[in-house]
CSV table of C-alpha atoms in Angstrom, one decimal:
chain,number,residue,atom,x,y,z
A,16,MET,CA,-45.4,86.8,-61.8
A,17,SER,CA,-44.5,86.4,-58.3
A,18,GLY,CA,-45.2,89.4,-55.7
A,19,ALA,CA,-40.9,89.1,-55.2
A,20,ASP,CA,-40.7,89.6,-59.1
A,21,LEU,CA,-43.8,92.2,-59.0
A,22,SER,CA,-41.4,94.3,-56.3
A,23,SER,CA,-38.7,93.8,-58.2
A,24,GLU,CA,-39.9,95.3,-60.9
A,25,ARG,CA,-41.4,97.7,-58.9
A,26,PHE,CA,-38.7,99.5,-57.3
A,27,ALA,CA,-36.2,99.6,-60.5
A,28,ARG,CA,-38.6,101.4,-62.6
A,29,ARG,CA,-38.8,103.4,-59.4
A,30,ALA,CA,-35.5,103.3,-59.4
A,31,LEU,CA,-34.7,104.3,-63.4
A,32,MET,CA,-36.7,107.0,-62.8
A,33,LEU,CA,-35.9,108.8,-59.8
A,34,ILE,CA,-32.0,108.1,-61.6
A,35,MET,CA,-33.7,110.1,-64.7
A,36,THR,CA,-35.0,112.7,-62.9
A,37,GLY,CA,-31.8,113.2,-61.9
A,38,ALA,CA,-29.5,113.4,-64.3
A,39,LEU,CA,-32.5,115.2,-66.8
A,40,SER,CA,-32.3,118.7,-63.6
A,41,GLY,CA,-28.3,118.1,-63.8
A,42,CYS,CA,-29.1,118.3,-68.1
A,43,ALA,CA,-31.0,122.0,-66.6
A,44,VAL,CA,-27.5,122.6,-64.4
A,45,TYR,CA,-25.4,122.3,-67.0
A,46,ASP,CA,-26.9,123.8,-70.1
A,47,THR,CA,-27.0,126.9,-67.4
A,48,TYR,CA,-24.1,126.9,-66.4
A,49,GLU,CA,-23.3,126.8,-70.2
A,50,LYS,CA,-25.1,130.0,-70.9
A,51,CYS,CA,-24.2,132.0,-67.0
A,52,GLY,CA,-20.8,131.1,-66.6
A,53,PHE,CA,-19.8,129.7,-63.0
A,54,HIS,CA,-21.4,132.6,-61.4
A,55,GLY,CA,-24.7,131.8,-62.4
A,56,CYS,CA,-26.9,134.0,-65.8
A,57,ALA,CA,-26.6,138.2,-64.4
A,58,GLY,CA,-28.9,139.7,-61.9
A,59,ASP,CA,-28.9,135.4,-60.1
A,60,ALA,CA,-28.1,137.3,-57.0
A,61,LYS,CA,-30.3,140.7,-56.7
A,62,ILE,CA,-32.9,138.1,-57.2
A,63,THR,CA,-32.0,135.7,-54.8
A,64,ALA,CA,-31.3,138.9,-52.3
A,65,ASP,CA,-34.8,140.4,-53.1
A,66,VAL,CA,-36.9,137.2,-52.5
A,67,ARG,CA,-35.4,136.3,-49.3
A,68,SER,CA,-35.5,140.3,-47.7
A,69,GLN,CA,-39.4,139.6,-49.6
A,70,PHE,CA,-39.8,136.6,-47.6
A,71,ASN,CA,-38.1,138.8,-43.9
A,72,GLN,CA,-39.7,141.6,-44.0
A,73,SER,CA,-43.6,139.0,-44.3
A,74,SER,CA,-45.5,138.8,-41.1
A,75,PHE,CA,-46.8,134.9,-42.1
A,76,LEU,CA,-43.4,133.7,-42.7
A,77,GLU,CA,-40.9,132.1,-40.1
A,78,PRO,CA,-38.1,133.5,-40.5
A,79,ASN,CA,-35.4,131.8,-41.9
A,80,ALA,CA,-37.8,127.9,-42.2
A,81,ILE,CA,-37.8,128.7,-46.2
A,82,ARG,CA,-34.7,128.8,-48.7
A,83,ALA,CA,-34.8,130.0,-51.7
A,84,GLN,CA,-32.1,130.1,-54.9
A,85,THR,CA,-31.9,130.9,-58.3
A,86,LEU,CA,-30.1,129.5,-61.7
A,87,ASN,CA,-31.7,132.0,-64.8
A,88,HIS,CA,-33.6,133.8,-62.9
A,89,VAL,CA,-35.5,131.2,-61.8
A,90,VAL,CA,-36.1,131.0,-57.7
A,91,PHE,CA,-35.5,127.3,-56.3
A,92,LEU,CA,-38.3,128.1,-52.8
A,93,GLY,CA,-37.2,125.1,-49.9
A,94,GLY,CA,-38.5,124.4,-46.8
A,95,VAL,CA,-40.6,123.1,-43.8
A,96,VAL,CA,-43.1,125.2,-43.4
A,97,ALA,CA,-46.1,125.1,-40.9
A,98,SER,CA,-48.8,125.9,-43.4
A,99,GLY,CA,-50.3,125.7,-46.3
A,100,LEU,CA,-50.7,129.3,-46.1
A,101,GLU,CA,-47.0,130.4,-45.3
A,102,ILE,CA,-46.2,127.8,-50.0
A,103,ASP,CA,-48.7,130.1,-50.9
A,104,THR,CA,-47.5,133.6,-49.7
A,105,ALA,CA,-43.7,131.9,-50.1
A,106,GLU,CA,-44.1,131.6,-54.1
A,107,SER,CA,-46.2,134.5,-54.2
A,108,ILE,CA,-43.5,136.9,-52.2
A,109,ALA,CA,-40.8,135.0,-55.4
A,110,ARG,CA,-43.3,135.6,-58.4
A,111,ASN,CA,-44.1,139.2,-57.9
A,112,VAL,CA,-39.8,139.7,-57.4
A,113,PRO,CA,-38.7,142.4,-60.8
A,114,GLY,CA,-36.6,139.2,-62.9
A,115,VAL,CA,-38.5,136.1,-62.2
A,116,ALA,CA,-39.4,134.3,-65.3
A,117,GLY,CA,-39.9,131.2,-63.0
A,118,ILE,CA,-40.7,129.1,-59.5
A,119,VAL,CA,-40.5,126.1,-58.2
A,120,ASN,CA,-41.7,124.7,-55.8
A,121,SER,CA,-40.4,122.2,-53.1
A,122,ILE,CA,-42.0,123.9,-49.7
A,123,VAL,CA,-43.3,121.1,-47.5
A,124,VAL,CA,-45.9,120.7,-45.3
A,125,SER,CA,-45.4,119.3,-41.1
A,126,ALA,CA,-47.8,119.3,-38.5
A,127,SER,CA,-44.5,119.1,-35.5
A,128,ARG,CA,-44.4,123.2,-37.0
């Protein structure tokens, strides 16, 4: 195989992985919609509000740097922070909020923060 063939094969594999990842996460969202309806599961809004409130009270987290959203009692965290300590702190805070069944942490560190 030539270098171009390998490169296009790698591209095709990566594209397929991205498509499947999106499809699978879409299935999870659809299943939750089927279970909980358009507005989410009972308690999701309160969990999100409680997580955000705890974030705002923490002196270790930059205000509004981290987003939190709850779906079927799983808290999804995202944002850009200055250190791994902030990531760990945010996850720990969210994990300790009553009603949280799991955490999906997509927070990243940026040296420019």
